[in-house]
PDB file of C-alpha atoms in Angstrom:
ATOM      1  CA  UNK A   1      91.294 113.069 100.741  1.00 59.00           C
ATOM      2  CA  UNK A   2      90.433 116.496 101.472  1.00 61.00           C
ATOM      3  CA  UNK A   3      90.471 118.454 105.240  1.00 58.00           C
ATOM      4  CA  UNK A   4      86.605 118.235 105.310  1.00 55.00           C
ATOM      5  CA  UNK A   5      85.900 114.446 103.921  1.00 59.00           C
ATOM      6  CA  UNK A   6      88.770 113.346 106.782  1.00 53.00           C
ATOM      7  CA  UNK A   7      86.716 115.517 109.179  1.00 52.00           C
ATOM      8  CA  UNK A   8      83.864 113.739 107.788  1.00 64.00           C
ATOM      9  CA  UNK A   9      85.495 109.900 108.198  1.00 58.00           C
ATOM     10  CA  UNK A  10      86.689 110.990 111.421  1.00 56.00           C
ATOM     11  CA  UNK A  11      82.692 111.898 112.650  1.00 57.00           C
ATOM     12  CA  UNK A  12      81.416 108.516 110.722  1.00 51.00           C
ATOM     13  CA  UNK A  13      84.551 106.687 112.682  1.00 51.00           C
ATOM     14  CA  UNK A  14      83.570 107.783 116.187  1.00 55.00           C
ATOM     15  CA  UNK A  15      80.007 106.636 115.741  1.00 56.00           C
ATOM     16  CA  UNK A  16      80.789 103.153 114.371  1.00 54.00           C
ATOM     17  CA  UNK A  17      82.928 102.640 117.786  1.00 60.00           C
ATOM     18  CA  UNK A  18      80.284 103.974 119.904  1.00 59.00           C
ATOM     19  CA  UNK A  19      77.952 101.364 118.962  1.00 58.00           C
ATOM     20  CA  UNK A  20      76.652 103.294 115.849  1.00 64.00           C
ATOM     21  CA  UNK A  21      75.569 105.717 117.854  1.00 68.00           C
ATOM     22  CA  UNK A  22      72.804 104.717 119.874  1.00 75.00           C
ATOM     23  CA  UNK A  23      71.451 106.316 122.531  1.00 86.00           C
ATOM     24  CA  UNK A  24      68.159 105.389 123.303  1.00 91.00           C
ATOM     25  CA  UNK A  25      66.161 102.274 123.397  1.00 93.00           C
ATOM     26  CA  UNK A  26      64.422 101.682 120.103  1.00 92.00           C
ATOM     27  CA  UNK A  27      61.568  99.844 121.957  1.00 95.00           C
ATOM     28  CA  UNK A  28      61.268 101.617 124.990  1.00 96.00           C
ATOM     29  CA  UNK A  29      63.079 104.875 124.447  1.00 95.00           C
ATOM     30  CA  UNK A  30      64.621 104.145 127.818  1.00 95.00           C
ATOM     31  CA  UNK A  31      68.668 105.645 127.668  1.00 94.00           C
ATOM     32  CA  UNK A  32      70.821 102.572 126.335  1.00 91.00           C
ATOM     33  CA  UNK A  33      74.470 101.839 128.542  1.00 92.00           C
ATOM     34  CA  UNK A  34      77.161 100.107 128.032  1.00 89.00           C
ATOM     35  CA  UNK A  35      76.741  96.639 129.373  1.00 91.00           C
ATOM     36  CA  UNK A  36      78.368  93.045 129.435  1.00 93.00           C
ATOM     37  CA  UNK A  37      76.229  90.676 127.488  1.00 92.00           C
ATOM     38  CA  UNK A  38      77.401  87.056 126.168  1.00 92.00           C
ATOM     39  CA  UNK A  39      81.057  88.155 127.738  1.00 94.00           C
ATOM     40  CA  UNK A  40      81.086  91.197 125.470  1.00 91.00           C
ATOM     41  CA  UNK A  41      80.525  94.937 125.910  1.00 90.00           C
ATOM     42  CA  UNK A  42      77.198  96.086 124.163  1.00 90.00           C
ATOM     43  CA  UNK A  43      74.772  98.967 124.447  1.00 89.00           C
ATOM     44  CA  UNK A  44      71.648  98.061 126.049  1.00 92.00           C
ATOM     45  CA  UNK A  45      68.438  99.346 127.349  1.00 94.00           C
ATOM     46  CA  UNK A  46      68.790 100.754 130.799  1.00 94.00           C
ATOM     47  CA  UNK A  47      65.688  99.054 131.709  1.00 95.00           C
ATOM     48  CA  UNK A  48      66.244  95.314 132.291  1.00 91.00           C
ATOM     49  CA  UNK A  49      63.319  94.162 131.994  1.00 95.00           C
ATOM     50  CA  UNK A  50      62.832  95.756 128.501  1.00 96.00           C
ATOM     51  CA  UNK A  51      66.025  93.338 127.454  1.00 93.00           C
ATOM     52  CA  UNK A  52      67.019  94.840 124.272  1.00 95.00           C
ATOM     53  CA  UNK A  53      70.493  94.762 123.274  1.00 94.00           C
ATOM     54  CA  UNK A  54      72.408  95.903 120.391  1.00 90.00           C
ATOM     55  CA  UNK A  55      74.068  93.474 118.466  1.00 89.00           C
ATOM     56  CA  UNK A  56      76.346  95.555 116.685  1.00 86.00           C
ATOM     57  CA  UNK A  57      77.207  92.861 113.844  1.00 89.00           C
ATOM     58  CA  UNK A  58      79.064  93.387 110.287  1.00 91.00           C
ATOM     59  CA  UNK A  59      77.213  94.129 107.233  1.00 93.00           C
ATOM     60  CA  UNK A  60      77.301  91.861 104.265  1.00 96.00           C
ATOM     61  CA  UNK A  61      78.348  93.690 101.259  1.00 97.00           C
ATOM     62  CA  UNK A  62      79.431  91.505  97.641  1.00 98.00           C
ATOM     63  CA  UNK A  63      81.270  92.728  94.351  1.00 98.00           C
ATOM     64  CA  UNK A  64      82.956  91.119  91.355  1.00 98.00           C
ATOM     65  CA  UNK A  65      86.580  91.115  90.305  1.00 98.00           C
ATOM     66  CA  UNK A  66      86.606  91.304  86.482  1.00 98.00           C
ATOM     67  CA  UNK A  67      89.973  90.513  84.905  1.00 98.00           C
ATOM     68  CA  UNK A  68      90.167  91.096  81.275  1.00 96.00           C
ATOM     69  CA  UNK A  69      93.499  90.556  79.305  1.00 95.00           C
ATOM     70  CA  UNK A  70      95.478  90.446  82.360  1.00 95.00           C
ATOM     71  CA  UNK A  71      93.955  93.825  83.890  1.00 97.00           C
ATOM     72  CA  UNK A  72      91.419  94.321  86.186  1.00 98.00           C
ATOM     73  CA  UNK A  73      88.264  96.568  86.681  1.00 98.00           C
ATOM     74  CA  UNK A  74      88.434  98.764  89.289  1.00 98.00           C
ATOM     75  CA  UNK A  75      85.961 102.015  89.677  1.00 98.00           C
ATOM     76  CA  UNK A  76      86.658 105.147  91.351  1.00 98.00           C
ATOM     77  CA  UNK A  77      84.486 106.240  94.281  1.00 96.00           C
ATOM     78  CA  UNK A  78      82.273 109.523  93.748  1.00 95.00           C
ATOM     79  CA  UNK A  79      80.653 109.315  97.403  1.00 92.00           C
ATOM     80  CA  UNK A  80      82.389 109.094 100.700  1.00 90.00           C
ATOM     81  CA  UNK A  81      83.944 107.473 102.297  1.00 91.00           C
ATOM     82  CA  UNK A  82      87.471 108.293  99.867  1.00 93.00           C
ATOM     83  CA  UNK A  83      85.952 109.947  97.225  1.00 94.00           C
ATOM     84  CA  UNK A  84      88.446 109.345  94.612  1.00 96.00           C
ATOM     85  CA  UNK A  85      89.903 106.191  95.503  1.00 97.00           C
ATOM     86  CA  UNK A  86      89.558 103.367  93.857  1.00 98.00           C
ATOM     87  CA  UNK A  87      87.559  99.554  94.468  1.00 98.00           C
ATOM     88  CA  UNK A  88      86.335  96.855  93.117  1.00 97.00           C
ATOM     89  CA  UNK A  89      82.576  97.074  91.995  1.00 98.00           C
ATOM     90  CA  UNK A  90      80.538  96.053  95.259  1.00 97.00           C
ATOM     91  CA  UNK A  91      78.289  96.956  97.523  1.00 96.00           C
ATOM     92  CA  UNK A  92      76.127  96.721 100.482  1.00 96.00           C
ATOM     93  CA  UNK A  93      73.456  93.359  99.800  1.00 96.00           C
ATOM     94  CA  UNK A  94      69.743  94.551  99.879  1.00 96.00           C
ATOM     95  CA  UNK A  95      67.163  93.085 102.112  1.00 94.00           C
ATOM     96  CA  UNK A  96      66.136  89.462 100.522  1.00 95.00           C
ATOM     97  CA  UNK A  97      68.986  89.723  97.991  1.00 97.00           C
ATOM     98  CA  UNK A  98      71.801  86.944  97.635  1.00 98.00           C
ATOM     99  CA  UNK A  99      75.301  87.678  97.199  1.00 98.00           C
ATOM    100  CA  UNK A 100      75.346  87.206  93.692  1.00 98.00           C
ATOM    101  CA  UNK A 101      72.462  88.724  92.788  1.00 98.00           C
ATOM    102  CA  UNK A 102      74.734  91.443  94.469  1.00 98.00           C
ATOM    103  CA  UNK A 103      77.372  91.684  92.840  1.00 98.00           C
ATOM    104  CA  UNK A 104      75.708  91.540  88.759  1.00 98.00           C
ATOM    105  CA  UNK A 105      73.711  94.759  90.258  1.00 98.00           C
ATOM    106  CA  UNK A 106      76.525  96.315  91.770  1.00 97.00           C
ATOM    107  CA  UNK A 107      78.673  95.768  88.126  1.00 98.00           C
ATOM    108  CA  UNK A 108      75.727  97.403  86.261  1.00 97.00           C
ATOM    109  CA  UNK A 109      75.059 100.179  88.761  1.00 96.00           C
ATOM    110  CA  UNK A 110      78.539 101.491  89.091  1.00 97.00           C
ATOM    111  CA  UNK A 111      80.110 100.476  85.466  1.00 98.00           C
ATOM    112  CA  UNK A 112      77.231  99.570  82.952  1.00 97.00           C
ATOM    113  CA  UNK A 113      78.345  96.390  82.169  1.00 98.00           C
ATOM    114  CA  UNK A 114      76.319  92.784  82.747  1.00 98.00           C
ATOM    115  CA  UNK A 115      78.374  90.329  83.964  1.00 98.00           C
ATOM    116  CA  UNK A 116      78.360  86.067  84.363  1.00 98.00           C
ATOM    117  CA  UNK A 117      79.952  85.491  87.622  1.00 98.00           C
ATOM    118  CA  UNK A 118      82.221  82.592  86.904  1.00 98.00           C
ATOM    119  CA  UNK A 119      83.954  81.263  90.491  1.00 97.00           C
ATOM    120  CA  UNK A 120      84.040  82.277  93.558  1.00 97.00           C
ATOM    121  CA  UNK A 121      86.815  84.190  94.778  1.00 97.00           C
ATOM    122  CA  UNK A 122      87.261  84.876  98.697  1.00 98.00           C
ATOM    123  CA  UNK A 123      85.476  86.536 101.539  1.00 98.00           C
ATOM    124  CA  UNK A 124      87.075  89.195 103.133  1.00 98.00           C
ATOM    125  CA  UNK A 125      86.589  91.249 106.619  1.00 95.00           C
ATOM    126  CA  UNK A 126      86.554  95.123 106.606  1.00 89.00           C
ATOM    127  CA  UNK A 127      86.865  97.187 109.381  1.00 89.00           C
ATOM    128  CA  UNK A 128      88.795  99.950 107.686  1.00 89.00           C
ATOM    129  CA  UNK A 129      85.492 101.492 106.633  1.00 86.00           C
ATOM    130  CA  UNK A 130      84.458 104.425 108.975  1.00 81.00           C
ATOM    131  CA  UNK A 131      80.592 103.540 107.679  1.00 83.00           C
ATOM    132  CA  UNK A 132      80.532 100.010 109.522  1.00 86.00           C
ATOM    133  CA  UNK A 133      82.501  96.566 109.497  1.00 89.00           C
ATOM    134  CA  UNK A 134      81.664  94.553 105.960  1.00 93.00           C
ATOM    135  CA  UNK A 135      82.159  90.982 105.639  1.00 97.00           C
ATOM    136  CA  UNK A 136      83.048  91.334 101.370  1.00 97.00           C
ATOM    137  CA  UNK A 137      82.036  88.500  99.634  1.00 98.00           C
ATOM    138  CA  UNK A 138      83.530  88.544  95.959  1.00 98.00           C
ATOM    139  CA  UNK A 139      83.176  86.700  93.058  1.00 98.00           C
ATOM    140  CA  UNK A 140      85.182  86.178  89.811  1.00 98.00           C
ATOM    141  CA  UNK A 141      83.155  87.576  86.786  1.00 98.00           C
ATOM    142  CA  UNK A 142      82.700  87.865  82.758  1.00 98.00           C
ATOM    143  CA  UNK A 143      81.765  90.819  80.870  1.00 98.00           C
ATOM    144  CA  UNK A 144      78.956  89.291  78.899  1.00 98.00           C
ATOM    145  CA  UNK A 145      77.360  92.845  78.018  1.00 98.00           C
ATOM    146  CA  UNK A 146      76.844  96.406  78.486  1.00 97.00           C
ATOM    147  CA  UNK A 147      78.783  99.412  77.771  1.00 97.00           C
ATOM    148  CA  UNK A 148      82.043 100.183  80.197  1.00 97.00           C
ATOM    149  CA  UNK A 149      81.095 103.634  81.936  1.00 97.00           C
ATOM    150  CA  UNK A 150      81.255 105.306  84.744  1.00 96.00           C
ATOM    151  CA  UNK A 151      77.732 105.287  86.481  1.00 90.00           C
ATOM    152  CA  UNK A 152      76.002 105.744  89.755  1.00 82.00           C
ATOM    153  CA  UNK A 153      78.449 105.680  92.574  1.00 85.00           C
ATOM    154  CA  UNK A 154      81.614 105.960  90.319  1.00 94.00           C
ATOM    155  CA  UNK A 155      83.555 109.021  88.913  1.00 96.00           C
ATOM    156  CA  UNK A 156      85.844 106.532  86.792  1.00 98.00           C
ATOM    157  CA  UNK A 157      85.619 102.987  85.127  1.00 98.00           C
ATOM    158  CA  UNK A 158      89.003 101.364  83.946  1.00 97.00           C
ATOM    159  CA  UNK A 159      90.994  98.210  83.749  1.00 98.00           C
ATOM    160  CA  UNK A 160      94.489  98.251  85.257  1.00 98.00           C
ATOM    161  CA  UNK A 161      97.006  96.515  84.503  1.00 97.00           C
ATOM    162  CA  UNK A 162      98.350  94.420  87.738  1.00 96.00           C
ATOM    163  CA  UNK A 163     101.648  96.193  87.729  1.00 94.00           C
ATOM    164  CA  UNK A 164     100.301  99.496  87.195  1.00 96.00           C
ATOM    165  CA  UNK A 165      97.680  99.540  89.832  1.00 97.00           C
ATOM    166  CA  UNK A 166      96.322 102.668  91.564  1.00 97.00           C
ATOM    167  CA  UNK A 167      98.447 103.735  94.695  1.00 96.00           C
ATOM    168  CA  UNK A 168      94.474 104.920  96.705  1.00 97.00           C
ATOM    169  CA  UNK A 169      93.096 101.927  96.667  1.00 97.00           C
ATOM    170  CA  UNK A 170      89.636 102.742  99.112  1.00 96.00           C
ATOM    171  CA  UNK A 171      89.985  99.073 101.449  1.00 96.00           C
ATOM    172  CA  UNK A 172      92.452  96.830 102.743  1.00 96.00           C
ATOM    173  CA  UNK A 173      89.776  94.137 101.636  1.00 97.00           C
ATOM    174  CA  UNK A 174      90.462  95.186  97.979  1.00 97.00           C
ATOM    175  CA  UNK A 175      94.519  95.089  98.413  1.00 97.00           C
ATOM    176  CA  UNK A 176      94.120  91.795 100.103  1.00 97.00           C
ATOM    177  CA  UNK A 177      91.452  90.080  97.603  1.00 98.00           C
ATOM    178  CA  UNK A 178      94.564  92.154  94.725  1.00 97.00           C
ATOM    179  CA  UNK A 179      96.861  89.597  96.635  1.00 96.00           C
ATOM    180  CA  UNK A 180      95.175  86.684  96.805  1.00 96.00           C
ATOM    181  CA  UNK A 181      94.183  86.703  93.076  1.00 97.00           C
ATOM    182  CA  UNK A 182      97.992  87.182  92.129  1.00 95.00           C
ATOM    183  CA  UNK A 183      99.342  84.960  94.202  1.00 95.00           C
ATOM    184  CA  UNK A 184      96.419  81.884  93.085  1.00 95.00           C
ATOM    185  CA  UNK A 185      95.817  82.788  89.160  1.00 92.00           C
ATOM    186  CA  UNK A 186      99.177  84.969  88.659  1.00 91.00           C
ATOM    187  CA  UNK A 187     102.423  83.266  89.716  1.00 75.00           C
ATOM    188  CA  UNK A 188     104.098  82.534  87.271  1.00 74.00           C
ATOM    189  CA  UNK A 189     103.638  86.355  86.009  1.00 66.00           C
ATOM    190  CA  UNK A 190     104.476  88.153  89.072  1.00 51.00           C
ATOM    191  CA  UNK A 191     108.059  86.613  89.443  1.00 49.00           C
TER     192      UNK A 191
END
């Protein structure tokens, strides 16, 4: 990660802990402070009787893990946050879009390939991302067409082999969901 992309994080960072950055009342445009509401600290409008409060809650995001001869699909990032690490295909979930409708668009935006999902794998809590927190919901998955390339948010497309797995790996999400699928479809291989 370079100087000014860490500068960049750091900015994105500061603003996800300060409520996302609000300042003013969205209804009323009356100045928001930092209140106790439902035995938690949240921004809210100045004005009581307006009443609005900021939930600040995670965002859902989904992706597939795509294991292919015993190596799986992982793309590298071409927009920030860590441009040039590497993740699973996923995403942030659309308005009126289901999880695993997704994570098949996610697949095809960011590698070009159409995918089955096959099983369910985990769901996973970020808060390593400077954007927002993202509760990950991923899926096991099945190349079932397309053409593997790099596309929309990705510089890179490639399977990796479990032991020879990228070292900048974007979220702890990803390492853990790396873990979990070892330790539940792998065992016998990782000894």
């Amino acid at each position: 990660m370079d100087k000014h992309e860490h500068f960049d994080e750091l900015k994105l960072l500061a603003r996800k802990e300060a409520f996302c950055g609000y300042r003013f009342c969205p209804l009323c445009g009356q100045p928001m402070v930092i209140r106790e509401v439902d035995g938690r600290k949240r921004m809210a409008c100045a004005d009581t009787a307006c009443g609005f409060v900021h939930y600040q809650n995670p965002v859902p995001a989904a992706g597939a893990f795509i294991v292919r001869n015993d190596e799986v699909l992982m793309v590298k990032r071409a927009h920030p946050p860590r441009v040039g690490w590497w993740c699973f295909p996923a995403g942030f979930m659309e308005w009126q879009e289901h999880p695993e409708q997704t994570a098949i668009r996610e697949v095809a935006e960011e590698t070009g390939l159409q995918v089955r999902l096959t099983s369910f794998l985990n769901v996973y809590v970020g808060t390593d991302d400077p954007r927002t927190n993202a509760v990950l919901i991923l899926y096991l998955a099945e190349v079932i067409g397309g053409e593997l390339r790099a596309a929309d948010d990705a510089l890179e497309v490639r399977f990796f082999g479990f032991n020879e797995l990228p070292e900048n790996i974007a979220f702890e999400s990803h390492r853990r969901a790396l873990e979990d699928y070892s330790q539940r479809f792998r065992p016998s291989r990782d000894a």
